Structures are given as structure tokens and as C-alpha cells.
């Protein structure tokens, strides 16, 4: 390489190095600020999650309260006129073979078990 | 010009020098001090809310859960106008201003104003922007089923520590150790998340009780207490093969969400903490012992025609004159005379041995706090009348759970089970931490239990003392009990205060449930068969429907439909 070319290269290298250095500094600052901003976003999301979890817990409590057997019975008996099954009138359905689908007849004792 | 330039350069140089000195001070000389100060400002230690594990029934239905709340506190030193703040808080909280004011003017720097306030209510107070008032996240235990299984589940204190029932006994599993984490925050106090989970949970406890069965049992117990104007009552339902308690209730009761509103007496789990004289239900001891020892068989005839028997100079009577009875009839008709005659044939040593075999006088090992062992004297301390009294269930004190366990042994073919209410404990991740293991001990031969089971069946049949306990469709095996209470004034048996009970199992030949009903001080009638028997019947009938247990005669009555290809 000629001396002239070499001095031109060195002359170019200086500003490029400064530019790269500046770019790296700004990149680090930008990266750092992005991480911090991400942490803020995460923090906000966590707050939202906490609020939603709180709402979920309240809903679970309400659901458990609404599905309380005593309440259901009151609604069924007083509200819908339903009654607890009369054991004398209950008909039991069994499968003759495990792989078979259930089929029933309204005629009591239409077919009797070969095995339960 | 040159002079000015020198002065300016010198000032700038000094300025730079001062900055360099300060930087050296910050970064080299006092580095640690500034680092600590910076960390103190940027890093905040936050307590992670600890949530108790939930309590579930055997089908996974929630019985005890947690709700997020906030607790309100104050720093009196930061409150300039306590009167105004107290008035504002009083309006927002519906609380007397005097009580709040006392906390606002206190000398302490930290005072709780109200614990576990709902998020909606705290928001109202937050909107007031009162200086010196702070908010801390808190967890409130909530029982969605109110008073259901209250004595069994128990409750927690203000700091979520278990105080009664399962909450207390399994507190170490349900609770978790509180921890703190470091959170980065900016100058405005906004926190910067690192994406870490911030929740500590205790283990979940799964009970053996079934919410449906518990409701059936409690509803009918309430009806019975109301009908008989009883002072108190207890009922327990158990799986006779495993000892799993399916339902357990005592009356009077209380709401788990406000346990402080009632007296301690209402909160007592009478099924395990209270003893009573069992009366005729205790005849199981003499009955099974006599069969096991070959002293009698079901058809052995015993003369009860006198209507009374004298033991140790004391006359013990039957409710009615019964004539000559077989041993089977002695149990069926609950003859005191016949039972004492069998007891005399056995002798006190053998009776005592069988009492201990059934586990009377000892704790059952039930997994709830407060269980008592009952009371039975050793034979050397028996008086002349004791052999007669103990044979018919007097001079002994037992808990309802002990009596039920004894009858469960007849139901399951002769094994003494360990009653328990917690079936499993699981970590928040779902791993099994604890599992109840049933290790029944054989205490009787199968022959004896089968014979005694047949005898117990006759109690609910025509001619027995508990026809009112018979369930439509399934045979019930059981025994009535009517015992006098001791009058605390006279220290003698009361003439008008009784304990009426019925204990049994159903279906008699393939038992699904064993149950005891004990009604204290019923008004209007006293007999176990009249007072407790029908309660047993109603609970058993509804429970068998709930469990889809078919009638004993469902095949004979052609109530079974089977799918076959021929069905048209």
C-alpha cells in the first residue's frame, strides 16, 4: 500500500471510529432505556393481572356461594317447583355390556339385567 | 484582555477541578455510603401477600377461600387535623368518629384503623387523599357456604392463623411463610417489574365431607331441633369401611364469616368435645361380647317377665313388661333386664375388655382439635351396681363419634376404623403432601358381626323400638338410645331431661353410610326411636337418593333397565 493511500485510510478511520463509538454509546443508552420501559410495561401488566386475579377470586367466591346446594335446592323447590327424587319411583339404568351405548325403555323392567 | 482570559480559564479549571473532586468523593472516597443511599431510594422491600390454602369438599367444591382486601392504617404524626380526617373517614367507613379519632391522636406512629376492608370501600377512602392515612394489602378468609360444616371447617383469626376446626388442626399445611422481595422503583415511587411471580400460597386441604350430604344432614337436624325444641343436637355420617366422615354437624351453630358474634358454646363441636351417657346404644358392647364369647346365641331365651332386675341392691326396670324374650328380642325391644342378665353372665372383666375393644374411654384419633376420650372406670373401681348400669349404657361417658365408630365395626364386618375428615393435602402445584391412610383393626369375627347385624335389622322392623327409622326401600340396622341426663342441682338423674339417639347403618347388608343422631333435651317425647329415629330416616333417605343407592329390592321390583339389542 502506498504511503498516500495509507494516510487517507488512517484519516478515514478516525471519524469512523468516533462514529462507531458514538453509535455504541447511544445503542447502550437506547437498550438500557428500552429495558427500563419494558420493566414499566411489565409492572403495569402485573398490576392489571393482580386486579384481574382479584376479580377472579371475587367471582369464584360468588360462584361458590351461588352454587351452594342449599341455595340451589331453594331455587329448585321454591322457584321452579322441582322436588327431590322419590326413591320409590327411581328406575336404574345399567349397561349390559361395557362397549354398548345406553338404551332405555319407559316400560319398567322391560329387560332385566344379565349382569350389573 | 489576556488577563480576563486567564481569569476565565482559571475559574473554568477550578470548576472542573471541583467537579472532579466531587466525583472522586462520590465514586472513590464515599462510594459505599452513596451506594447504600441510592439503593435505599431505588430498592423497596415489599411483603408478598401470603394466601392460605383453600379447603375443598370431596368433590372439589370450595368451602374456604381467600379474598383480596386492604387494611387501613394511620401515622398520627403526619395528620395535621385529626378531627377533620376522623369525620371524613367516619363518613366513608360508616364507623363512629370517636373510635377513629382515638387512633388518629394516639402516640404510636402506626395504628390500624380498620383491617380487611373491601377494595371498593378502600377506593372511596383513597379518593379522599388524606395525608397520614395508608393502605396495606391484606387477605381475608371467606367461607362461601356460611354456616355449613362450621364446627368442622373452623375459622381463622385476624392474622389468618387457624383458631378452630380444620383451619386450626392443619394450620401448618394451610399457611405459608411470609417473604419479602426487593422491587426497583423510580423517583415517583413507580415500581419496575422483573417479571417474577409475587404470590405465596399454602397447601390445599381436601376433606372427606360431601357438601350435598352435609346440607341434607344439617337441614334435617335443624328441623329436628325446631320440632323437638331441643337444647342441642349432633349428627355424624360416616363411610363405615374407611372411617371417612361424610357429614358432621352440631347445633347450635354459627356463621363462619362472623364467628366472633356468637358465644364459645355455639362454636363447640359437640360431636367430639361433648360426652354423654349413651343409654341403650351401648348395649352393642354386651351384645357383641356375648355372641363372640359364645355366652348366648340369637335364640337364647331370657326371662324378663318380672319387668325389673335387682343389681347391687338397685332395681333396674324395663319400659314395659316384656315376658320371656330371645336374645334377639332383648336387643330388638331394648330390654334392660335381658341385657343386664347377659351382662351378668359375661362378668365385669369381659365387659370391660370389650368396651376397650370398641375404643370407648380413648380418643378415636379423629383429626380435629378438642376431641375428648370419654370416661369409663376400670373393673376394680366398679361398684355393686356398675355391671348392671354399664351393660345398659349408664356410668359411662362417650362421644357420638365413638358410638358411631362402634356401629361402623358391625357394618363393615368387624373392623374398627379410624374416623377422619381430611382425605388429602395438596401443594399449590398439585403434588400430594399428605394422604389419609385407613388401617382398620379387626376386633370381631365376621360371624359375630353378621349375627349382630341381623339382630340390629330387627330394631327397625315391626316389634322393634325404631320402626320410625326404617327407610323406604332399604333395610336399616341400628339401635335406639334414651338416656337420662344428670341434673346439675341434685346430682341425680333428671326426670325430665333426656338424650335421645339413634345410631345405625344403611343399606344393612351392603352399608353405604353409618350415621348417628343425638338430640339433647327434646320436649314432647324422649324415646330415641320417636325423636332421633325419624331424623335418621329422613337424612338416610335423602342421602341414599343423593348417592344414587338403589333400593334393596330394585331387581325384584323390576326397577333395573338394561340396554340390550332386543329393546324395542
XYZ file of N, CA, C and O in Angstrom, chain B residues 286-376:
364
model
N -72.295 -55.364 75.258
C -72.703 -56.637 75.873
C -73.193 -57.603 74.794
O -72.880 -58.799 74.814
N -73.930 -57.055 73.820
C -74.496 -57.902 72.760
C -73.422 -58.600 71.952
O -73.439 -59.837 71.801
N -72.473 -57.861 71.442
C -71.424 -58.467 70.602
C -70.486 -59.332 71.442
O -70.050 -60.392 70.989
N -70.204 -58.884 72.660
C -69.307 -59.660 73.524
C -69.923 -61.024 73.817
O -69.234 -62.058 73.766
N -71.218 -61.023 74.112
C -71.894 -62.287 74.436
C -71.890 -63.242 73.250
O -71.703 -64.453 73.407
N -72.077 -62.698 72.050
C -72.060 -63.545 70.855
C -70.648 -64.056 70.581
O -70.449 -65.227 70.275
N -69.676 -63.153 70.673
C -68.281 -63.520 70.382
C -67.768 -64.563 71.380
O -67.034 -65.479 71.011
N -68.184 -64.425 72.628
C -67.721 -65.341 73.672
C -68.573 -66.613 73.752
O -68.303 -67.489 74.557
N -69.612 -66.664 72.944
C -70.472 -67.848 72.933
C -71.341 -67.976 74.167
O -71.815 -69.060 74.503
N -71.556 -66.862 74.866
C -72.385 -66.877 76.083
C -73.857 -67.052 75.715
O -74.615 -67.704 76.432
N -74.243 -66.444 74.606
C -75.624 -66.578 74.112
C -75.597 -66.761 72.599
O -74.581 -66.506 71.943
N -76.720 -67.187 72.053
C -76.922 -67.112 70.609
C -78.225 -66.349 70.389
O -78.944 -66.086 71.369
N -78.570 -65.999 69.173
C -79.748 -65.145 68.983
C -81.037 -65.711 69.554
O -81.946 -64.963 69.907
N -81.079 -67.045 69.670
C -82.339 -67.643 70.138
C -82.320 -68.018 71.630
O -83.270 -68.635 72.125
N -81.265 -67.686 72.321
C -81.206 -67.958 73.772
C -82.339 -67.214 74.466
O -82.554 -66.022 74.229
N -83.084 -67.930 75.298
C -84.257 -67.322 75.941
C -83.879 -66.740 77.300
O -83.150 -67.349 78.076
N -84.372 -65.548 77.547
C -84.081 -64.854 78.807
C -85.398 -64.386 79.425
O -86.221 -63.773 78.729
N -85.566 -64.688 80.666
C -86.832 -64.355 81.330
C -86.823 -62.895 81.808
O -86.100 -62.535 82.739
N -87.615 -62.117 81.174
C -87.692 -60.688 81.533
C -89.100 -60.377 82.054
O -89.536 -59.209 82.047
N -89.814 -61.400 82.423
C -91.234 -61.227 82.758
C -91.458 -60.392 84.018
O -92.521 -59.789 84.182
N -90.495 -60.373 84.902
C -90.670 -59.575 86.131
C -90.733 -58.083 85.825
O -91.311 -57.298 86.586
N -90.111 -57.689 84.740
C -90.122 -56.263 84.369
C -89.033 -55.469 85.056
O -88.868 -54.281 84.797
N -88.314 -56.131 85.951
C -87.197 -55.440 86.601
C -86.143 -56.462 87.028
O -86.404 -57.669 87.047
N -84.991 -55.954 87.363
C -83.922 -56.811 87.882
C -83.176 -56.014 88.950
O -83.028 -54.792 88.834
N -82.763 -56.719 89.992
C -82.053 -56.037 91.068
C -80.548 -56.351 90.959
O -80.149 -57.508 90.939
N -79.769 -55.324 90.843
C -78.303 -55.493 90.760
C -77.666 -54.589 91.814
O -77.888 -53.375 91.803
N -76.906 -55.201 92.712
C -76.218 -54.431 93.761
C -77.181 -53.634 94.616
O -76.861 -52.502 95.014
N -78.367 -54.180 94.801
C -79.362 -53.519 95.642
C -80.148 -52.429 94.935
O -80.936 -51.707 95.531
N -79.941 -52.308 93.608
C -80.657 -51.275 92.862
C -81.543 -51.931 91.807
O -81.106 -52.833 91.084
N -82.799 -51.485 91.762
C -83.748 -52.053 90.808
C -83.608 -51.346 89.463
O -83.640 -50.114 89.394
N -83.446 -52.139 88.404
C -83.432 -51.553 87.053
C -84.640 -52.100 86.321
O -84.863 -53.307 86.288
N -85.453 -51.189 85.757
C -86.717 -51.609 85.138
C -86.640 -51.545 83.616
O -85.820 -50.831 83.049
N -87.570 -52.298 83.005
C -87.816 -52.137 81.570
C -88.901 -51.077 81.397
O -89.682 -50.829 82.333
N -88.981 -50.497 80.215
C -90.026 -49.504 79.967
C -91.404 -50.155 80.067
O -92.370 -49.545 80.533
N -91.497 -51.422 79.620
C -92.753 -52.189 79.726
C -92.369 -53.615 80.126
O -91.252 -54.043 79.867
N -93.349 -54.356 80.676
C -93.091 -55.777 80.957
C -93.033 -56.514 79.625
O -93.932 -56.387 78.803
N -91.994 -57.318 79.439
C -91.800 -57.903 78.106
C -91.901 -59.433 78.074
O -91.852 -60.040 77.015
N -91.979 -60.078 79.194
C -92.117 -61.540 79.210
C -90.798 -62.243 78.957
O -89.723 -61.705 79.191
N -90.899 -63.456 78.427
C -89.687 -64.220 78.110
C -89.266 -63.842 76.682
O -90.057 -63.944 75.744
N -88.020 -63.422 76.571
C -87.538 -62.949 75.272
C -86.330 -63.758 74.814
O -85.553 -64.248 75.638
N -86.177 -63.849 73.497
C -84.918 -64.405 72.979
C -83.885 -63.277 73.043
O -84.256 -62.096 73.167
N -82.613 -63.631 72.905
C -81.568 -62.607 72.950
C -81.804 -61.567 71.833
O -81.617 -60.370 72.024
N -82.226 -62.090 70.681
C -82.524 -61.207 69.548
C -83.587 -60.182 69.941
O -83.465 -58.990 69.655
N -84.602 -60.654 70.634
C -85.696 -59.761 71.045
C -85.260 -58.791 72.146
O -85.795 -57.696 72.251
N -84.320 -59.248 72.951
C -83.802 -58.360 74.010
C -83.224 -57.094 73.377
O -83.481 -55.977 73.818
N -82.448 -57.278 72.296
C -81.860 -56.127 71.606
C -82.946 -55.382 70.824
O -83.024 -54.151 70.847
N -83.798 -56.147 70.148
C -84.844 -55.524 69.327
C -85.747 -54.620 70.164
O -86.079 -53.511 69.757
N -86.123 -55.113 71.345
C -87.044 -54.352 72.192
C -86.300 -53.524 73.233
O -86.908 -52.869 74.073
N -84.973 -53.604 73.177
C -84.100 -52.843 74.070
C -84.428 -53.104 75.543
O -84.584 -52.179 76.338
N -84.499 -54.389 75.888
C -84.804 -54.744 77.275
C -83.592 -54.547 78.173
O -82.522 -55.140 77.947
N -83.774 -53.726 79.197
C -82.692 -53.517 80.171
C -82.458 -54.786 80.980
O -81.317 -55.168 81.253
N -83.569 -55.426 81.356
C -83.483 -56.620 82.196
C -82.704 -57.717 81.471
O -81.758 -58.310 82.009
N -83.097 -57.963 80.217
C -82.435 -59.004 79.424
C -80.954 -58.694 79.228
O -80.090 -59.572 79.350
N -80.648 -57.442 78.918
C -79.251 -57.062 78.668
C -78.411 -57.230 79.928
O -77.275 -57.719 79.872
N -78.980 -56.846 81.072
C -78.227 -56.981 82.328
C -77.994 -58.458 82.634
O -76.904 -58.850 83.092
N -78.997 -59.286 82.341
C -78.828 -60.728 82.581
C -77.673 -61.274 81.745
O -76.865 -62.073 82.228
N -77.578 -60.817 80.502
C -76.470 -61.244 79.635
C -75.153 -60.683 80.184
O -74.129 -61.382 80.220
N -75.204 -59.444 80.634
C -74.010 -58.805 81.203
C -73.505 -59.558 82.415
O -72.286 -59.724 82.577
N -74.432 -60.017 83.260
C -74.036 -60.768 84.458
C -73.383 -62.088 84.065
O -72.451 -62.558 84.721
N -73.888 -62.702 82.977
C -73.277 -63.949 82.512
C -71.848 -63.699 82.017
O -70.967 -64.533 82.161
N -71.645 -62.535 81.413
C -70.307 -62.213 80.885
C -69.312 -61.900 82.005
O -68.145 -62.288 81.940
N -69.767 -61.166 82.994
C -68.865 -60.750 84.081
C -68.177 -59.438 83.734
O -68.031 -59.082 82.564
N -67.745 -58.726 84.783
C -67.250 -57.363 84.554
C -65.933 -57.304 83.781
O -65.707 -56.382 82.999
N -65.063 -58.309 83.973
C -63.775 -58.276 83.270
C -63.965 -58.351 81.759
O -63.328 -57.618 81.005
N -64.856 -59.285 81.365
C -65.071 -59.444 79.923
C -65.793 -58.240 79.326
O -65.482 -57.796 78.223
N -66.745 -57.685 80.090
C -67.441 -56.487 79.583
C -66.431 -55.370 79.360
O -66.417 -54.725 78.310
N -65.566 -55.181 80.344
C -64.581 -54.094 80.255
C -63.647 -54.309 79.056
O -63.316 -53.363 78.337
N -63.257 -55.601 78.872
C -62.356 -55.902 77.754
C -62.995 -55.513 76.418
O -62.355 -54.937 75.550
N -64.290 -55.794 76.295
C -64.977 -55.461 75.031
C -65.251 -53.957 74.896
O -65.271 -53.428 73.789
N -65.435 -53.305 76.027
C -65.586 -51.828 75.974
C -64.313 -51.228 75.373
O -64.362 -50.366 74.487
N -63.173 -51.746 75.842
C -61.894 -51.228 75.352
C -61.660 -51.626 73.898
O -61.048 -50.898 73.130
N -62.155 -52.826 73.524
C -62.025 -53.272 72.135
C -62.692 -52.289 71.186
O -62.209 -52.020 70.094
N -63.833 -51.773 71.615
C -64.561 -50.799 70.782
C -63.909 -49.411 70.831
O -64.318 -48.518 70.111
N -62.945 -49.254 71.707
C -62.238 -47.964 71.775
C -62.911 -46.935 72.665
O -62.549 -45.754 72.618
N -63.882 -47.369 73.482
C -64.506 -46.410 74.417
C -63.502 -46.068 75.517
O -62.686 -46.904 75.914
N -63.575 -44.823 75.968
C -62.637 -44.374 77.005
C -61.302 -43.925 76.441
O -60.396 -43.568 77.181
N -61.188 -43.962 75.112
C -59.951 -43.494 74.458
C -60.324 -42.615 73.269
O -61.385 -42.805 72.674
N -59.439 -41.708 72.933
C -59.692 -40.866 71.769
C -59.648 -41.726 70.506
O -58.860 -42.665 70.422
N -60.480 -41.368 69.541
C -60.505 -42.147 68.290
C -59.338 -41.776 67.385
O -59.060 -42.467 66.423
N -58.690 -40.649 67.694
C -57.610 -40.162 66.824
C -58.151 -39.306 65.701
O -57.479 -39.068 64.702
N -59.368 -38.846 65.884
C -60.021 -38.007 64.875
C -59.194 -36.748 64.631
O -58.646 -36.171 65.585
N -59.107 -36.344 63.358
C -58.195 -35.241 63.019
C -58.818 -33.853 63.153
O -58.695 -33.020 62.264
N -59.484 -33.614 64.276
C -59.955 -32.263 64.596
C -59.562 -31.965 66.042
O -59.486 -32.882 66.865
N -59.336 -30.702 66.357
C -58.919 -30.400 67.737
C -60.064 -30.549 68.739
O -61.235 -30.456 68.365
N -59.704 -30.801 69.968
C -60.687 -30.798 71.055
C -61.350 -32.121 71.336
O -62.282 -32.186 72.139
N -60.891 -33.202 70.691
C -61.556 -34.493 70.932
C -61.304 -34.946 72.375
O -60.185 -34.842 72.886
N -62.364 -35.443 73.020
C -62.208 -35.973 74.378
C -62.277 -37.494 74.330
O -62.785 -38.082 73.374
N -61.749 -38.116 75.380
C -61.648 -39.577 75.354
C -62.891 -40.271 75.911
O -63.041 -41.473 75.755
N -63.772 -39.517 76.533
C -64.890 -40.174 77.208
C -64.421 -40.677 78.569
O -63.320 -40.333 79.021
N -65.228 -41.509 79.172
C -64.893 -41.906 80.533
C -65.451 -43.281 80.856
O -66.625 -43.562 80.620
N -64.582 -44.156 81.326
C -65.012 -45.490 81.765
C -64.058 -45.943 82.878
O -62.844 -45.850 82.748
